[in-house]
XYZ file of C-alpha atoms in Angstrom:
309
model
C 2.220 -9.524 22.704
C 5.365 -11.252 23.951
C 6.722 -9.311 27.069
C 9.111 -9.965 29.027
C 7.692 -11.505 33.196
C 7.234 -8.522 35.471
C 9.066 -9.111 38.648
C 8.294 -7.020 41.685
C 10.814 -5.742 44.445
C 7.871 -7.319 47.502
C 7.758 -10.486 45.657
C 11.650 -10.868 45.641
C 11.947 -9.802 49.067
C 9.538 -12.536 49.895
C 11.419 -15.238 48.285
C 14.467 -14.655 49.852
C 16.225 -11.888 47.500
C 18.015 -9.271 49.182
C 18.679 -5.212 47.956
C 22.345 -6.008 48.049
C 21.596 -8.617 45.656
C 18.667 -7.295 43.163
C 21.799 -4.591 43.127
C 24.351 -7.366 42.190
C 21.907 -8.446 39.321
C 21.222 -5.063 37.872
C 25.020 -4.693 37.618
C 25.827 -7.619 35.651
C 22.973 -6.813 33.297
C 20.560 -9.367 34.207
C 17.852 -7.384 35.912
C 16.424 -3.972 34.613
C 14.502 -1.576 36.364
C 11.092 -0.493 35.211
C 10.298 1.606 37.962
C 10.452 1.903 41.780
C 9.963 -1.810 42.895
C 9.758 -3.472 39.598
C 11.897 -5.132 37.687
C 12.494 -7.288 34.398
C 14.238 -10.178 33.962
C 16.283 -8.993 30.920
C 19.998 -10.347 30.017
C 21.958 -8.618 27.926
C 19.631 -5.357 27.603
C 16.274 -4.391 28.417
C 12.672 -5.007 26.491
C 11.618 -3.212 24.264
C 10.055 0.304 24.637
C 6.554 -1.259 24.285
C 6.950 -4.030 26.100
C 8.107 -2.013 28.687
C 5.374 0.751 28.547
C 2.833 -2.388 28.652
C 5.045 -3.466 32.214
C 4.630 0.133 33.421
C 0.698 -0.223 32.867
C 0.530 -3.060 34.890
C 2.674 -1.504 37.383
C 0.646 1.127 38.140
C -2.589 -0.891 37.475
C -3.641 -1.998 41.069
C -2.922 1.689 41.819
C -5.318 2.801 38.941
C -7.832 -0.096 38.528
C -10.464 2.131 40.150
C -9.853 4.351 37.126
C -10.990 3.224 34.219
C -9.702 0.664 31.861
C -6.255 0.943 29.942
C -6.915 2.866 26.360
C -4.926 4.774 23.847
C -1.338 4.151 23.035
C -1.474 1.833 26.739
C -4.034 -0.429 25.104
C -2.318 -0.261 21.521
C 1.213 -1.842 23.395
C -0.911 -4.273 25.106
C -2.681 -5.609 22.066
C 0.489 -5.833 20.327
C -0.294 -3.256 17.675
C 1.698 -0.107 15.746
C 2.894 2.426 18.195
C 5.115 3.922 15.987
C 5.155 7.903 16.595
C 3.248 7.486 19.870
C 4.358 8.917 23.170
C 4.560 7.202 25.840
C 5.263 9.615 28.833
C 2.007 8.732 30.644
C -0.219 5.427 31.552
C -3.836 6.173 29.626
C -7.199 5.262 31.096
C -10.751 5.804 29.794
C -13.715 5.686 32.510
C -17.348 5.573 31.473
C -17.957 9.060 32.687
C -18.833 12.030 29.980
C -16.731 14.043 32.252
C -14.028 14.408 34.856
C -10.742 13.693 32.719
C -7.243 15.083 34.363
C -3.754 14.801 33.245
C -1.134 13.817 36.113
C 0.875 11.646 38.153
C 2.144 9.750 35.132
C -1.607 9.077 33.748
C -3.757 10.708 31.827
C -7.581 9.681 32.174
C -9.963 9.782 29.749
C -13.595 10.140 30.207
C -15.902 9.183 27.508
C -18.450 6.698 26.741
C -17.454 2.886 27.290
C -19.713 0.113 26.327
C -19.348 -3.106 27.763
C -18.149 -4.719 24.234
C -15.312 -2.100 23.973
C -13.857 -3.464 26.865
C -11.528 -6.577 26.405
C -8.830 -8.381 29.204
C -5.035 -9.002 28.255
C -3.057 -10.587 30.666
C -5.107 -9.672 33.228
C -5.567 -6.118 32.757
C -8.287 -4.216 31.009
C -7.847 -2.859 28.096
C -10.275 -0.965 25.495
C -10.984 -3.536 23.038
C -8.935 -3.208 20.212
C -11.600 -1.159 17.706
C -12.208 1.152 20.677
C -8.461 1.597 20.654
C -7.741 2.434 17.030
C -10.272 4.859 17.119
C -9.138 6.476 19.810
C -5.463 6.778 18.633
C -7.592 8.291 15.352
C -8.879 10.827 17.255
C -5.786 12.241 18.993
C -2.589 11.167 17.366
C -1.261 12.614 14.415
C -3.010 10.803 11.083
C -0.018 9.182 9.934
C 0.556 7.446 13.092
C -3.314 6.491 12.916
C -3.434 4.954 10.248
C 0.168 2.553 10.971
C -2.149 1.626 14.135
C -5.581 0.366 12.469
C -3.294 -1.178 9.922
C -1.373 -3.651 11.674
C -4.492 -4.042 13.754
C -5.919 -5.100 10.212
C -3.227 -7.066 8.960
C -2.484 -9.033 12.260
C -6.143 -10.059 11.720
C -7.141 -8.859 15.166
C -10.172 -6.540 13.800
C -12.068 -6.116 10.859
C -12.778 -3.098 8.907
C -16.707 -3.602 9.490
C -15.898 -3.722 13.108
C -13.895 -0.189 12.888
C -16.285 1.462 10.511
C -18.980 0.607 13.340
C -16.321 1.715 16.573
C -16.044 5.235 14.243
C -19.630 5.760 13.985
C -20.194 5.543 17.871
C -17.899 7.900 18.143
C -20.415 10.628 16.055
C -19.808 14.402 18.038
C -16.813 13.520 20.161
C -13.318 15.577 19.440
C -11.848 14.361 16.514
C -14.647 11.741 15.291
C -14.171 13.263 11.243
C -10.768 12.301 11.778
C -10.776 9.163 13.315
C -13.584 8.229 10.244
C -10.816 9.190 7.463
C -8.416 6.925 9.669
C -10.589 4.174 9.410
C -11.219 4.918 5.454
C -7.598 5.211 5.016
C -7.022 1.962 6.608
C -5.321 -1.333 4.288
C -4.226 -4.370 6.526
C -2.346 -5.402 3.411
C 0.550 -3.043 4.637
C 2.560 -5.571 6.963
C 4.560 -2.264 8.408
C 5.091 0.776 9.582
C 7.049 1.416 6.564
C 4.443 -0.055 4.267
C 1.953 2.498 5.671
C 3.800 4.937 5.379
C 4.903 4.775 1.966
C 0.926 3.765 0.795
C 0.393 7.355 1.956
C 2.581 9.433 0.319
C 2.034 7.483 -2.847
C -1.533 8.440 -2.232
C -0.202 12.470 -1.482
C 1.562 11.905 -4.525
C -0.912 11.622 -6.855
C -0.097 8.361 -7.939
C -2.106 5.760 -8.942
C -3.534 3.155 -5.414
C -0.990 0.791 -5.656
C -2.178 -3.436 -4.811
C -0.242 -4.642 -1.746
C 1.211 -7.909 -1.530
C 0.756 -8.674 -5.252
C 1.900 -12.577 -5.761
C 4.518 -12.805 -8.129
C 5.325 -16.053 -10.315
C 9.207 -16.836 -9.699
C 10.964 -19.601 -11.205
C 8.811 -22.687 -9.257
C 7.967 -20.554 -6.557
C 5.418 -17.511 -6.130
C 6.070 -14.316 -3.853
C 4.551 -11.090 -2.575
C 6.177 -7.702 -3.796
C 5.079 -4.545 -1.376
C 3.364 -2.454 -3.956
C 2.549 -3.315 -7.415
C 0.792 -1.633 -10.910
C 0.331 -4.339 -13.175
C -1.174 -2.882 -16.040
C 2.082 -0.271 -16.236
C 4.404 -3.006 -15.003
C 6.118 -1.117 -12.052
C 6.188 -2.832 -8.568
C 7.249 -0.779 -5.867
C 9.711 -2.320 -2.671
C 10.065 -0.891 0.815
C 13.464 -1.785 2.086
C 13.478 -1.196 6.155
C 15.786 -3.287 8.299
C 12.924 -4.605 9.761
C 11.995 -6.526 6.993
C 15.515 -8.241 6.587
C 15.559 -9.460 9.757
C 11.528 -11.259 9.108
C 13.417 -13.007 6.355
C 16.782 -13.789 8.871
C 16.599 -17.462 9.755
C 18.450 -18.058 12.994
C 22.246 -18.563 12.224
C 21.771 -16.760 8.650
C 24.442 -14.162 7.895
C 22.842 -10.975 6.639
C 24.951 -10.808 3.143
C 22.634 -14.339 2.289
C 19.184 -12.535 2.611
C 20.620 -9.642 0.681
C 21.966 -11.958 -2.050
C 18.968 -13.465 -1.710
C 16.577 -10.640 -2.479
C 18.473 -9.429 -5.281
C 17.940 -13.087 -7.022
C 14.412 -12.557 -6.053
C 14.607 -8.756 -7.878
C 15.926 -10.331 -10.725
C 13.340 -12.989 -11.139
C 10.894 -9.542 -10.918
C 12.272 -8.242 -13.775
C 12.545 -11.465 -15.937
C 8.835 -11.131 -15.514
C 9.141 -7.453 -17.394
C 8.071 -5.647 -14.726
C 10.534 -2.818 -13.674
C 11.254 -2.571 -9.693
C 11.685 0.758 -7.717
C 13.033 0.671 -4.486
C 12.966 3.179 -1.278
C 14.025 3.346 2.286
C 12.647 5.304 5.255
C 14.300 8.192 5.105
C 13.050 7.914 1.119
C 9.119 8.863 2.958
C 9.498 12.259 4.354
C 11.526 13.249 1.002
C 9.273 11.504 -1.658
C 9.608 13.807 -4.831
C 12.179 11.405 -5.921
C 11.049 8.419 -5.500
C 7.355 9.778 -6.666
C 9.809 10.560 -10.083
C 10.988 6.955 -10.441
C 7.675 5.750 -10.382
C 6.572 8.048 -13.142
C 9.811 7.300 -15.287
C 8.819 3.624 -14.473
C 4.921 3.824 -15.545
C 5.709 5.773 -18.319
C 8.187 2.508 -19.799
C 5.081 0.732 -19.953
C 3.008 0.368 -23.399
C -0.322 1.632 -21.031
C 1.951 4.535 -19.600
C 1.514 7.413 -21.838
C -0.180 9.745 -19.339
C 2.912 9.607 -17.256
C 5.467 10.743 -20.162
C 6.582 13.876 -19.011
């Protein structure tokens, strides 16, 4: 992951900074403070909440180091991956020890079984390798969450779902191992977002029909991936998050062009025949309606019958 360089108050000191001037800097925006003694060099605003969880881990990582390795949602920031719906109130460690985890002082230490494979180094720190660390989101975090973490793992290509199946099985007894097993079953890396998993899922609750993610579409001279898509009743489904807009922002665009942009690219959708539902995130808790389009949609097509209502 891209973070921002860690800068410590001892270092500074060292190379001539002064307190009256790490003050100055703070002031005018171009330092932020991570915690006592540490800093990050940060104009305009400060990093990002992961990126600056993964600065607080290694912060506190020559205090810990004799405590396991980083795991959880401390690993998940590290290896770049979902940490949407995670907390992030404490530093977690895992030890190869069957017993003897505690909660406190800003860390809470796991102990569980830790083969050597499961452990992996970023940026100098260890971290549970990055199956070990999707299944142990899957067995304590809330499913949803879950399954946006072995996603992206999946879709940034940084695990495969052989590797996970295999990182679920050796988990066989401990707390939550059924769960972390659906997680892993659950799992697409064809969702390239939070929002994308998300919406999978509660087209799944649903009852609708598995969607295919990232179906290629043939524009005029060009070819292009819609989110969701049902061929054979000619619906494709879009996820509209901010997020996405700004992937398809080139630096110096204005905004209004990508919008025009994707409507052109809506219309060349429909050209096709195929009709074209859209949602938002607040759409995902709420999905009755959209769930209702869909069906109105499917049932438009001459293979949509069952969906008539």
């Amino acid at each position: 992951m891209d973070r921002p360089r860690l800068l410590l108050r001892r270092e500074l000191i060292a190379s001539g900074w002064s307190d009256q001037e790490l003050r100055k800097q703070r002031r005018a925006g171009e330092l932020h403070r991570l915690g006592r003694g540490a800093y990050v060099a940060a104009p305009g605003a400060p990093p990002e909440f992961e990126a600056r969880h993964a600065l607080l881990a290694a912060v506190r990582d020559e205090r810990h180091a004799a405590d396991g390795v980083l795991s959880h949602v401390s690993a998940a920031a590290l290896h770049g991956l979902s940490t949407w719906g995670l907390r992030f109130d404490r530093i977690h460690r895992t030890r190869d020890r069957r017993t003897g985890g505690r909660v406190g002082n800003g860390v809470h230490l796991h102990a569980a079984p830790l083969a050597p494979d499961e452990v992996d180094e970023v940026d100098g720190l260890l971290v549970t390798s990055v199956a070990r660390t999707v299944v142990d989101l899957a067995r304590t975090v809330g499913f949803d969450a879950a399954v946006a973490v072995a996603d992206s793992a999946l879709h940034k290509h940084l695990v495969d779902p052989d590797r996970l199946a295999r990182a679920a099985r050796r988990c066989a007894g401990w707390p939550g191992a059924p769960r972390a097993r659906h997680v892993v079953a659950a799992a697409d890396g064809g969702s390239g977002s939070v929002g994308e998993s998300r919406s999978r899922l509660a087209i799944l609750r649903a009852g609708l029909p598995a969607p295919i993610l990232q179906w290629p579409v043939q524009g005029f001279g060009r070819v292009f991936e819609v989110d969701f898509a049902w061929p054979e009743l000619c619906t494709v489904g879009e996820f509209d998050g901010l997020v996405k807009y700004g992937r398809l922002l080139r630096p110096g665009q204005d905004p209004a062009e990508v919008m025009v942009a994707e409507k052109l690219r809506e219309d060349e959708v429909r050209d096709r025949g195929l009709r074209v539902v859209r949602w938002i995130w607040a759409d995902i808790d709420q999905f009755d309606p959209v769930s209702e389009r869909l069906c109105r949609a499917f049932a438009a097509s001459p293979s949509g019958a069952r969906w008539r209502r």
